[in-house]
Short mmCIF file of C-alpha atoms and ligand atoms in Angstrom, two decimals:
data_model
loop_
_atom_site.label_atom_id
_atom_site.label_comp_id
_atom_site.label_asym_id
_atom_site.label_seq_id
_atom_site.Cartn_x
_atom_site.Cartn_y
_atom_site.Cartn_z
CA UNK Q 2 -55.42 38.89 -38.61
CA UNK Q 3 -53.13 37.07 -35.76
CA UNK Q 4 -51.93 33.71 -36.68
CA UNK Q 5 -54.71 31.06 -34.42
CA UNK Q 6 -53.57 30.20 -30.47
CA UNK Q 7 -51.77 26.99 -31.58
CA UNK Q 8 -53.55 23.67 -29.29
CA UNK Q 9 -51.08 20.31 -30.01
CA UNK Q 10 -51.15 17.87 -27.04
CA UNK Q 11 -48.31 19.15 -25.48
CA UNK Q 12 -50.77 22.15 -24.17
CA UNK Q 13 -50.74 25.79 -26.06
CA UNK Q 14 -48.38 28.41 -27.65
CA UNK Q 15 -49.12 32.07 -28.74
CA UNK Q 16 -47.58 35.10 -28.97
CA UNK Q 17 -48.61 37.58 -26.24
CA UNK Q 18 -50.96 40.20 -26.85
CA UNK Q 19 -51.77 39.04 -30.44
CA UNK Q 20 -53.20 36.14 -30.10
CA UNK Q 21 -52.73 34.68 -26.26
CA UNK Q 22 -54.83 36.23 -23.70
CA UNK Q 23 -54.96 36.47 -19.82
CA UNK Q 24 -59.05 35.86 -20.30
CA UNK Q 25 -57.61 32.68 -22.44
CA UNK Q 26 -55.40 31.50 -20.41
CA UNK Q 27 -57.75 31.43 -17.38
CA UNK Q 28 -60.02 29.29 -19.70
CA UNK Q 29 -57.92 26.55 -20.02
CA UNK Q 30 -57.01 26.77 -16.03
CA UNK Q 31 -60.50 26.28 -15.73
CA UNK Q 32 -60.73 23.30 -18.64
CA UNK Q 33 -57.54 21.84 -17.03
CA UNK Q 34 -58.96 21.91 -13.92
CA UNK Q 35 -62.71 20.17 -14.32
CA UNK Q 36 -60.90 18.25 -16.34
CA UNK Q 37 -58.66 16.99 -13.54
CA UNK Q 38 -62.18 16.98 -11.50
CA UNK Q 39 -63.67 15.17 -13.76
CA UNK Q 40 -61.08 12.18 -13.91
CA UNK Q 41 -59.66 12.11 -10.88
CA UNK Q 42 -61.54 10.57 -7.89
CA UNK Q 43 -64.31 12.81 -7.15
CA UNK Q 44 -63.75 13.58 -2.64
CA UNK Q 45 -60.87 14.91 -2.26
CA UNK Q 46 -60.59 18.60 -3.17
CA UNK Q 47 -57.03 18.69 -6.64
CA UNK Q 48 -53.85 19.82 -5.62
CA UNK Q 49 -52.28 21.52 -8.82
CA UNK Q 50 -48.05 22.54 -9.22
CA UNK Q 51 -47.77 25.46 -11.86
CA UNK Q 52 -44.46 27.16 -12.24
CA UNK Q 53 -43.15 29.11 -15.14
CA UNK Q 54 -40.06 30.29 -16.95
CA UNK Q 55 -38.53 33.88 -16.61
CA UNK Q 56 -40.37 35.95 -19.32
CA UNK Q 57 -42.24 38.70 -18.83
CA UNK Q 58 -44.86 37.74 -19.54
CA UNK Q 59 -45.30 34.88 -16.80
CA UNK Q 60 -46.39 35.88 -13.92
CA UNK Q 61 -49.73 37.38 -15.65
CA UNK Q 62 -50.09 33.61 -17.36
CA UNK Q 63 -49.32 32.09 -14.12
CA UNK Q 64 -51.25 34.59 -12.55
CA UNK Q 65 -54.76 33.82 -15.31
CA UNK Q 66 -54.22 30.40 -14.68
CA UNK Q 67 -53.87 30.02 -10.91
CA UNK Q 68 -57.21 32.05 -11.01
CA UNK Q 69 -59.17 29.81 -13.91
CA UNK Q 70 -58.44 26.67 -11.45
CA UNK Q 71 -59.70 28.48 -8.85
CA UNK Q 72 -62.56 29.01 -10.05
CA UNK Q 73 -63.40 25.20 -10.81
CA UNK Q 74 -62.23 24.62 -6.61
CA UNK Q 75 -58.25 23.52 -7.29
CA UNK Q 76 -56.30 24.29 -5.18
CA UNK Q 77 -52.15 25.81 -6.36
CA UNK Q 78 -49.00 25.17 -5.01
CA UNK Q 79 -47.39 28.38 -7.02
CA UNK Q 80 -43.24 27.52 -7.53
CA UNK Q 81 -42.04 30.77 -8.96
CA UNK Q 82 -39.37 30.78 -11.72
CA UNK Q 83 -38.40 27.00 -11.92
CA UNK Q 84 -37.53 24.46 -14.28
CA UNK Q 85 -39.53 22.53 -16.76
CA UNK Q 86 -38.58 19.71 -15.05
CA UNK Q 87 -39.07 20.53 -11.21
CA UNK Q 88 -42.33 21.76 -11.89
CA UNK Q 89 -43.16 17.94 -12.28
CA UNK Q 90 -40.57 16.30 -9.85
CA UNK Q 91 -42.40 18.68 -8.00
CA UNK Q 92 -45.65 18.14 -8.51
CA UNK Q 93 -44.99 14.09 -7.35
CA UNK Q 94 -43.41 15.03 -4.16
CA UNK Q 95 -46.20 17.42 -3.31
CA UNK Q 96 -48.35 14.53 -4.21
CA UNK Q 97 -50.06 17.19 -6.67
CA UNK Q 98 -53.10 15.88 -9.95
CA UNK Q 99 -51.45 17.92 -12.28
CA UNK Q 100 -49.36 20.12 -13.20
CA UNK Q 101 -49.37 22.92 -15.24
CA UNK Q 102 -45.30 24.98 -16.05
CA UNK Q 103 -45.92 28.70 -18.04
CA UNK Q 104 -43.15 28.70 -20.85
CA UNK Q 105 -42.96 28.71 -24.73
CA UNK Q 106 -39.09 26.92 -24.04
CA UNK Q 107 -36.95 27.74 -27.14
CA UNK Q 108 -39.12 30.16 -28.68
CA UNK Q 109 -38.34 33.88 -28.67
CA UNK Q 110 -39.28 36.37 -26.09
CA UNK Q 111 -43.23 37.51 -27.53
CA UNK Q 112 -44.15 34.12 -27.24
CA UNK Q 113 -45.12 32.23 -23.94
CA UNK Q 114 -46.66 28.43 -22.97
CA UNK Q 115 -48.68 26.49 -21.13
CA UNK Q 116 -47.61 23.28 -20.70
CA UNK Q 117 -49.73 20.12 -19.18
CA UNK Q 118 -48.12 17.33 -17.34
CA UNK Q 119 -50.62 14.17 -15.07
CA UNK Q 120 -49.77 13.95 -12.25
CA UNK Q 121 -48.12 11.65 -13.07
CA UNK Q 122 -45.02 13.93 -14.83
CA UNK Q 123 -45.17 12.85 -17.92
CA UNK Q 124 -48.41 15.42 -20.56
CA UNK Q 125 -51.52 14.12 -20.92
CA UNK Q 126 -52.09 11.40 -23.42
CA UNK Q 127 -53.43 12.28 -27.16
CA UNK Q 128 -56.74 11.03 -26.21
CA UNK Q 129 -57.00 12.93 -22.48
CA UNK Q 130 -55.26 15.82 -24.38
CA UNK Q 131 -58.44 16.62 -26.87
CA UNK Q 132 -60.57 16.32 -24.00
CA UNK Q 133 -58.76 19.10 -22.21
CA UNK Q 134 -58.93 20.97 -25.75
CA UNK Q 135 -62.87 20.61 -26.38
CA UNK Q 136 -62.83 21.69 -22.91
CA UNK Q 137 -61.70 25.02 -23.69
CA UNK Q 138 -63.31 25.39 -27.16
CA UNK Q 139 -66.47 24.46 -26.45
CA UNK Q 140 -66.00 26.75 -22.64
CA UNK Q 141 -67.09 22.91 -20.49
CA UNK Q 142 -65.72 24.24 -16.68
CA UNK Q 143 -67.34 23.15 -13.51
CA UNK Q 144 -67.21 26.32 -11.13
CA UNK Q 145 -67.74 26.15 -7.82
CA UNK Q 146 -69.13 28.87 -5.39
CA UNK Q 147 -67.87 31.17 -2.98
CA UNK Q 148 -67.15 28.20 -0.21
CA UNK Q 149 -65.27 26.11 -3.10
CA UNK Q 150 -62.80 27.81 -4.08
CA UNK Q 151 -59.05 26.96 -5.14
CA UNK Q 152 -56.47 28.38 -3.27
CA UNK Q 153 -52.78 29.75 -4.32
CA UNK Q 154 -50.05 28.55 -2.59
CA UNK Q 155 -46.59 29.64 -2.45
CA UNK Q 156 -43.72 26.33 -2.56
CA UNK Q 157 -40.08 28.33 -2.34
CA UNK Q 158 -38.28 24.10 -1.91
CA UNK Q 159 -38.64 23.28 -5.09
CA UNK Q 160 -34.94 24.17 -6.84
CA UNK Q 161 -33.35 22.52 -3.45
CA UNK Q 162 -35.66 19.42 -3.62
CA UNK Q 163 -34.69 19.39 -7.34
CA UNK Q 164 -30.84 19.64 -7.33
CA UNK Q 165 -31.01 16.91 -4.56
CA UNK Q 166 -32.44 14.29 -6.59
CA UNK Q 167 -30.49 15.17 -9.25
CA UNK Q 168 -27.28 14.86 -7.09
CA UNK Q 169 -28.39 10.80 -5.50
CA UNK Q 170 -27.71 9.80 -9.60
CA UNK Q 171 -24.46 10.52 -9.24
CA UNK Q 172 -21.29 10.95 -7.16
CA UNK Q 173 -20.32 14.24 -5.96
CA UNK Q 174 -16.99 13.41 -4.50
CA UNK Q 175 -15.28 11.81 -7.34
CA UNK Q 176 -16.28 14.90 -9.66
CA UNK Q 177 -15.45 17.86 -6.51
CA UNK Q 178 -12.57 15.99 -7.00
CA UNK Q 179 -12.13 17.29 -10.08
CA UNK Q 180 -12.54 21.02 -9.57
CA UNK Q 181 -13.45 21.60 -13.11
CA UNK Q 182 -14.43 25.04 -13.96
CA UNK Q 183 -17.39 25.02 -16.17
CA UNK Q 184 -18.86 28.60 -18.24
CA UNK Q 185 -22.91 28.01 -17.46
CA UNK Q 186 -25.06 29.99 -20.30
CA UNK Q 187 -28.85 30.49 -19.13
CA UNK Q 188 -29.74 32.86 -21.21
CA UNK Q 189 -31.78 34.80 -18.84
CA UNK Q 190 -33.85 31.41 -18.81
CA UNK Q 191 -35.69 29.68 -15.84
CA UNK Q 192 -32.45 27.12 -15.67
CA UNK Q 193 -30.05 29.68 -13.36
CA UNK Q 194 -30.54 29.44 -9.80
CA UNK Q 195 -30.70 25.15 -10.15
CA UNK Q 196 -28.31 24.93 -12.66
CA UNK Q 197 -25.73 27.11 -10.64
CA UNK Q 198 -26.88 25.36 -7.60
CA UNK Q 199 -25.98 22.19 -8.69
CA UNK Q 200 -22.56 22.69 -10.20
CA UNK Q 201 -21.61 24.47 -7.11
CA UNK Q 202 -22.51 21.06 -5.59
CA UNK Q 203 -20.38 18.90 -7.92
CA UNK Q 204 -17.84 21.18 -6.48
CA UNK Q 205 -16.75 23.07 -9.54
CA UNK Q 206 -15.63 26.08 -10.33
CA UNK Q 207 -18.64 28.27 -12.59
CA UNK Q 208 -18.49 31.32 -14.93
CA UNK Q 209 -22.37 31.97 -14.97
CA UNK Q 210 -23.70 33.43 -17.76
CA UNK Q 211 -26.91 35.03 -18.48
CA UNK Q 212 -28.00 33.96 -15.29
CA UNK Q 213 -30.44 37.03 -14.56
CA UNK Q 214 -33.71 35.65 -14.61
CA UNK Q 215 -34.93 38.30 -16.38
CA UNK Q 216 -36.41 36.91 -19.85
CA UNK Q 217 -34.91 39.01 -22.09
CA UNK Q 218 -33.05 36.36 -23.75
CA UNK Q 219 -28.65 37.37 -24.40
CA UNK Q 220 -28.65 35.93 -27.65
CA UNK Q 221 -31.92 33.92 -29.83
CA UNK Q 222 -32.87 31.26 -26.91
CA UNK Q 223 -32.42 27.61 -29.07
CA UNK Q 224 -29.03 26.05 -27.88
CA UNK Q 225 -28.22 25.81 -31.17
CA UNK Q 226 -24.52 26.51 -33.06
CA UNK Q 227 -25.08 29.77 -34.49
CA UNK Q 228 -26.59 31.29 -31.28
CA UNK Q 229 -23.90 30.14 -28.83
CA UNK Q 230 -21.31 31.83 -30.43
CA UNK Q 231 -20.01 34.02 -27.68
CA UNK Q 232 -20.14 31.01 -25.01
CA UNK Q 233 -17.61 28.73 -27.27
CA UNK Q 234 -15.37 32.31 -26.45
CA UNK Q 235 -16.33 32.47 -22.86
CA UNK Q 236 -15.00 28.70 -22.92
CA UNK Q 237 -11.36 29.58 -24.39
CA UNK Q 238 -10.95 32.89 -22.71
CA UNK Q 239 -11.92 31.17 -19.14
CA UNK Q 240 -10.36 28.28 -20.10
CA UNK Q 241 -12.81 26.06 -18.44
CA UNK Q 242 -12.64 22.53 -19.08
CA UNK Q 243 -16.31 22.38 -20.77
CA UNK Q 244 -19.54 25.25 -21.18
CA UNK Q 245 -23.54 24.40 -20.85
CA UNK Q 246 -25.91 26.29 -21.89
CA UNK Q 247 -29.59 25.77 -21.53
CA UNK Q 248 -32.97 26.57 -22.82
CA UNK Q 249 -34.85 29.41 -21.74
CA UNK Q 250 -36.94 26.08 -19.51
CA UNK Q 251 -33.60 24.65 -19.00
CA UNK Q 252 -35.23 21.01 -20.24
CA UNK Q 253 -32.24 20.83 -23.07
CA UNK Q 254 -28.65 21.42 -22.92
CA UNK Q 255 -26.44 21.82 -25.58
CA UNK Q 256 -22.42 21.27 -24.83
CA UNK Q 257 -19.36 23.11 -26.33
CA UNK Q 258 -15.71 21.59 -25.28
CA UNK Q 259 -12.90 22.59 -23.81
CA UNK Q 260 -11.16 23.77 -26.89
CA UNK Q 261 -14.56 25.92 -27.40
CA UNK Q 262 -16.20 24.11 -30.16
CA UNK Q 263 -20.01 23.63 -29.87
CA UNK Q 264 -20.63 19.86 -29.88
CA UNK Q 265 -24.12 19.77 -31.06
CA UNK Q 266 -26.88 18.92 -29.35
CA UNK Q 267 -27.07 14.96 -30.10
CA UNK Q 268 -24.06 14.29 -27.85
CA UNK Q 269 -25.63 14.98 -24.78
CA UNK Q 270 -27.91 11.96 -25.33
CA UNK Q 271 -25.06 10.10 -26.28
CA UNK Q 272 -22.91 11.52 -23.04
CA UNK Q 273 -25.69 10.95 -20.83
CA UNK Q 274 -26.25 7.76 -21.68
CA UNK Q 275 -22.72 6.44 -22.37
CA UNK Q 276 -22.17 7.09 -18.22
CA UNK Q 277 -25.58 5.51 -17.07
CA UNK Q 278 -24.52 2.56 -19.23
CA UNK Q 279 -21.10 2.03 -17.48
CA UNK Q 280 -22.70 1.57 -14.80
CA UNK Q 281 -26.01 -0.58 -15.00
CA UNK Q 282 -27.82 -2.56 -17.17
CA UNK Q 283 -31.21 -2.02 -18.87
CA UNK Q 284 -32.24 -0.33 -21.32
CA UNK Q 285 -32.45 3.27 -23.34
CA UNK Q 286 -35.15 4.87 -25.33
CA UNK Q 287 -34.61 7.70 -27.68
CA UNK Q 288 -37.51 8.78 -30.46
CA UNK Q 289 -37.00 7.68 -33.97
CA UNK Q 290 -34.83 10.93 -34.47
CA UNK Q 291 -32.11 10.73 -32.32
CA UNK Q 292 -28.74 9.82 -34.06
CA UNK Q 293 -27.72 5.86 -34.04
CA UNK Q 294 -24.88 7.02 -31.57
CA UNK Q 295 -27.07 5.84 -28.71
CA UNK Q 296 -27.64 2.54 -30.40
CA UNK Q 297 -23.95 2.44 -30.90
CA UNK Q 298 -23.26 3.19 -27.04
CA UNK Q 299 -25.66 0.54 -26.07
CA UNK Q 300 -25.04 -2.25 -28.48
CA UNK Q 301 -21.16 -1.98 -26.72
CA UNK Q 302 -22.20 -3.48 -23.90
CA UNK Q 303 -25.31 -5.72 -24.83
CA UNK Q 304 -28.56 -3.20 -24.54
CA UNK Q 305 -31.19 -2.26 -26.07
CA UNK Q 306 -32.57 1.28 -27.62
CA UNK Q 307 -35.95 1.29 -28.08
CA UNK Q 308 -36.97 3.91 -30.49
CA UNK Q 309 -40.59 5.74 -29.82
CA UNK Q 310 -42.56 8.57 -31.74
CA UNK Q 311 -41.41 11.77 -31.04
CA UNK Q 312 -42.52 14.04 -28.26
CA UNK Q 313 -40.97 13.85 -24.67
CA UNK Q 314 -44.56 12.33 -23.48
CA UNK Q 315 -43.46 9.08 -26.15
CA UNK Q 316 -40.45 8.90 -24.50
CA UNK Q 317 -40.70 8.72 -21.19
CA UNK Q 318 -43.63 6.52 -21.72
CA UNK Q 319 -41.51 3.83 -23.12
CA UNK Q 320 -38.77 4.49 -20.76
CA UNK Q 321 -41.41 3.52 -17.53
CA UNK Q 322 -43.22 0.43 -19.55
CA UNK Q 323 -39.89 -0.67 -20.03
CA UNK Q 324 -37.57 -0.07 -17.16
CA UNK Q 325 -35.08 1.87 -19.30
CA UNK Q 326 -32.12 3.34 -17.49
CA UNK Q 327 -31.34 6.16 -19.32
CA UNK Q 328 -33.28 7.83 -22.38
CA UNK Q 329 -34.26 11.01 -24.06
CA UNK Q 330 -34.13 12.97 -27.77
CA UNK Q 331 -31.99 14.08 -30.05
CA UNK Q 332 -32.35 17.90 -28.80
CA UNK Q 333 -30.15 17.76 -26.07
CA UNK Q 334 -32.95 16.33 -23.91
CA UNK Q 335 -31.85 13.31 -21.00
CA UNK Q 336 -34.32 11.75 -18.87
CA UNK Q 337 -33.89 9.81 -15.82
CA UNK Q 338 -36.42 8.45 -14.17
CA UNK Q 339 -35.19 8.42 -10.47
CA UNK Q 340 -35.11 12.41 -10.44
CA UNK Q 341 -38.23 12.40 -13.55
CA UNK Q 342 -40.16 11.91 -16.53
CA UNK Q 343 -39.08 14.67 -18.22
CA UNK Q 344 -35.71 15.85 -20.58
CA UNK Q 345 -33.76 17.75 -18.13
CA UNK Q 346 -30.72 19.77 -18.30
CA UNK Q 347 -29.47 19.67 -14.56
CA UNK Q 348 -29.48 15.17 -14.81
CA UNK Q 349 -27.81 15.96 -18.29
CA UNK Q 350 -24.82 18.07 -17.20
CA UNK Q 351 -24.58 15.86 -13.66
CA UNK Q 352 -23.74 12.41 -16.21
CA UNK Q 353 -21.36 14.36 -18.13
CA UNK Q 354 -19.32 15.53 -15.75
CA UNK Q 355 -19.65 11.82 -13.88
CA UNK Q 356 -18.24 10.56 -17.23
CA UNK Q 357 -15.53 13.32 -17.66
CA UNK Q 358 -14.49 11.99 -14.06
CA UNK Q 359 -15.40 9.13 -14.57
CA UNK Q 360 -13.08 8.03 -17.66
CA UNK Q 361 -10.30 11.05 -16.72
CA UNK Q 362 -11.25 11.99 -20.20
CA UNK Q 363 -12.00 15.61 -21.87
CA UNK Q 364 -14.90 16.39 -23.43
CA UNK Q 365 -13.24 16.83 -26.92
CA UNK Q 366 -11.43 12.96 -25.98
CA UNK Q 367 -14.74 11.65 -25.29
CA UNK Q 368 -16.14 13.01 -28.55
CA UNK Q 369 -13.95 11.09 -30.44
CA UNK Q 370 -14.76 7.82 -28.73
CA UNK Q 371 -18.18 7.84 -30.48
CA UNK Q 372 -19.04 6.79 -33.77
CA UNK Q 373 -19.41 10.42 -35.77
CA UNK Q 374 -22.17 10.59 -38.85
CA UNK Q 375 -23.39 13.83 -40.69
CA UNK Q 376 -26.83 14.41 -39.97
CA UNK Q 377 -29.78 16.31 -42.14
CA UNK Q 378 -31.78 18.47 -41.62
CA UNK Q 379 -34.88 19.70 -44.33
CA UNK Q 380 -38.55 21.24 -43.46
CA UNK Q 381 -40.76 20.93 -46.48
CA UNK Q 382 -44.78 22.62 -46.74
CA UNK Q 383 -47.28 20.05 -46.74
CA UNK Q 384 -50.41 18.95 -46.29
CA UNK Q 385 -51.27 15.30 -44.78
CA UNK Q 386 -52.33 13.57 -48.03
CA UNK Q 387 -48.80 14.92 -49.16
CA UNK Q 388 -47.05 13.46 -46.63
CA UNK Q 389 -48.54 10.18 -46.89
CA UNK Q 390 -47.85 10.28 -50.84
CA UNK Q 391 -44.49 11.23 -50.30
CA UNK Q 392 -43.80 8.30 -47.51
CA UNK Q 393 -45.51 5.97 -49.61
CA UNK Q 394 -43.29 6.67 -53.37
CA UNK Q 395 -39.97 6.43 -50.71
CA UNK Q 396 -40.91 3.35 -49.45
CA UNK Q 397 -41.90 2.27 -53.30
CA UNK Q 398 -37.41 3.84 -54.37
CA UNK Q 399 -36.20 1.89 -50.74
CA UNK Q 400 -37.06 -1.62 -51.06
CA UNK Q 401 -35.22 -2.74 -48.90
CA UNK Q 402 -34.67 -0.40 -45.23
CA UNK Q 403 -36.27 -1.97 -42.49
CA UNK Q 404 -40.07 0.41 -41.82
CA UNK Q 405 -40.98 1.63 -38.23
CA UNK Q 406 -44.67 3.83 -39.49
CA UNK Q 407 -45.25 4.61 -35.59
CA UNK Q 408 -44.47 8.15 -36.41
CA UNK Q 409 -44.53 8.94 -40.22
CA UNK Q 410 -41.90 6.35 -41.46
CA UNK Q 411 -38.09 5.29 -40.82
CA UNK Q 412 -36.15 3.33 -42.97
CA UNK Q 413 -33.22 2.69 -41.19
CA UNK Q 414 -30.47 1.04 -43.26
CA UNK Q 415 -27.14 -0.63 -42.88
CA UNK Q 416 -25.19 2.31 -40.82
CA UNK Q 417 -27.78 4.45 -41.66
CA UNK Q 418 -31.14 5.58 -42.14
CA UNK Q 419 -33.73 8.51 -42.82
CA UNK Q 420 -36.81 9.15 -40.99
CA UNK Q 421 -39.85 11.30 -42.84
CA UNK Q 422 -42.69 12.52 -40.18
CA UNK Q 423 -45.20 15.10 -40.25
CA UNK Q 424 -45.78 18.19 -37.60
CA UNK Q 425 -48.44 18.52 -35.13
CA UNK Q 426 -48.87 21.84 -34.92
CA UNK Q 427 -48.43 23.12 -38.26
CA UNK Q 428 -49.08 21.39 -42.12
CA UNK Q 429 -45.10 20.96 -42.67
CA UNK Q 430 -42.68 17.63 -43.34
CA UNK Q 431 -39.53 16.90 -41.35
CA UNK Q 432 -37.08 14.62 -42.95
CA UNK Q 433 -33.87 12.86 -40.81
CA UNK Q 434 -30.85 11.65 -42.58
CA UNK Q 435 -28.15 9.97 -40.88
CA UNK Q 436 -24.70 8.00 -42.22
CA UNK Q 437 -20.90 7.65 -42.11
CA UNK Q 438 -20.06 9.68 -43.85
CA UNK Q 439 -21.51 13.41 -45.52
CA UNK Q 440 -22.22 11.93 -49.61
CA UNK Q 441 -24.37 8.98 -48.31
CA UNK Q 442 -26.49 11.85 -46.04
CA UNK Q 443 -27.08 13.64 -48.83
CA UNK Q 444 -28.03 11.56 -51.14
CA UNK Q 445 -31.06 10.26 -49.54
CA UNK Q 446 -31.64 13.60 -48.82
CA UNK Q 447 -31.57 14.45 -52.74
CA UNK Q 448 -33.93 11.31 -52.98
CA UNK Q 449 -36.38 12.41 -50.37
CA UNK Q 450 -35.88 16.51 -53.04
CA UNK Q 451 -37.00 14.50 -56.34
CA UNK Q 452 -40.20 12.90 -54.85
CA UNK Q 453 -41.15 16.43 -53.34
CA UNK Q 454 -40.65 17.91 -56.19
CA UNK Q 455 -43.42 14.89 -57.80
CA UNK Q 456 -45.39 15.37 -55.37
CA UNK Q 457 -45.65 18.73 -54.80
CA UNK Q 458 -43.99 20.20 -57.82
MG1 MG M 518 -37.55 22.92 -23.45
#
C-alpha cells in the first residue's frame, strides 16, 4: 500500500501517482482558501500568490491548487517557476493574503509538495497548520457561486523584484570590482534564473551548470558533499573563486571553496553572519541544531544568539520578535529580514561575496578564521514515549549540562553540545552533537547510543 500523504506544519508532501494527486491538491487549495476566508477581514476578495519549483508535476499541482482556491472565491497570482523565498517576497510585494509554493525542496523528482505561507511570508504556526489540516481532512470548504469565483492572474516580475531586494543589502559595486569567477549549480531546479541574474548584477563571471529548470535533477538534489562532487571538479577546472550549489527550491545554499573543496552547509550561515555582524549591531537567531560557529562570530562582536526550535518558521518568528539582523539554519539556510523572512540562497550568495570583497580573503582563508568543530548526526527509529525516555536518561547522564527543552532537549557543555529531538513528520529521533574535536563528539554520540540500546534494544 502506498504510504499515507505527509501533512505537517509546513504543508503536504508526497509521491506523485502514489499518494499525492491533483484531486488532493485541489482540496488542499480549497482548505487553505476557506481557512484564509474564515480568518480574514470578511469584506474583501482574498488573493494568494503561487509559485512552483521546476518538477515535471509542478504545472499539474499548480492548476489543481489554483482551481481549489478559485472555487472558494480566492484570486490567484501565479509566478511560474520561482524559488521558495521569491514567493514569500512577492506575496508581500503584491499585498496578498497568503502564499503557496509547489515544491518538495531537496526530495528526489518523484516527490512534490504544497507549502503554505501566511500574509507575513511565514509558514502558519502549529495551531493554524492544524486548523488547515482539519479542514482538508473534514472537507470543510466554503465554495462560492459562479460570479464570485476566483480568477488566475500571471505575474512576470518575480525574479526581478527578488534580485533587487537582495542587491539592496550589499554594495554591488565593491563586489563587481573584483570580477569574481563563480560556478553556480542550480541542479536544474528553480533557482537558476534568479541566481544568474543576481550574480550578473554583482559583476561576476558566471559559469552556470544545471541551470535548465526541467526538474530532472542532474544529481541527487540535496546539496551534500557526496552529491556535489561534480561541482567541486568544475570549480577547480574553471579556476573559479567559489562554487555555489542551490537545492531545487533554492532556499538552501552549499559552498565549494576555490580549491574545489566542499566546505559544508554549516559554514553558509556562519559566513553570512560574519558579514552582517561586521557591518551592523544586533542579535542573530539560529535553531538548536545549528553549529556554534555563529556563537563564536557573535561573541567576537559582543552580540547575542537566540536559539529556537528547529524549523524555518520558528527562526523567522524569533528574528522578527527580537529584531535580529541575521538568522537561519545550519542546512545552508540564511534569512535576512530586509529581503524576507524565508531562507534564501540568493541572500547567502550575496553576503558571502560581499564578505570576500570586504576582507579580500578567499573562501578557504575565511573558513580558517572560524574555529572548527566536529559535528556528528545520527537518526534512530523511536516512538514518542521511547524518545522521551531517552531524553530523561540523557539528562541523568549529564547532570551538569545547561538544558534547553523548547524542542526535544539540547544539552550545552562548555565548548560542546548535544541536541536530541523528535521528528514532526516520522517516528524518528535525531541526535546532533558538536565538539571541538571528533573524539569528544564521538563520546557524546556513544553515550546516546548506549542509552538508546537500553530503551529500544
Ligand atoms: Mg529547500
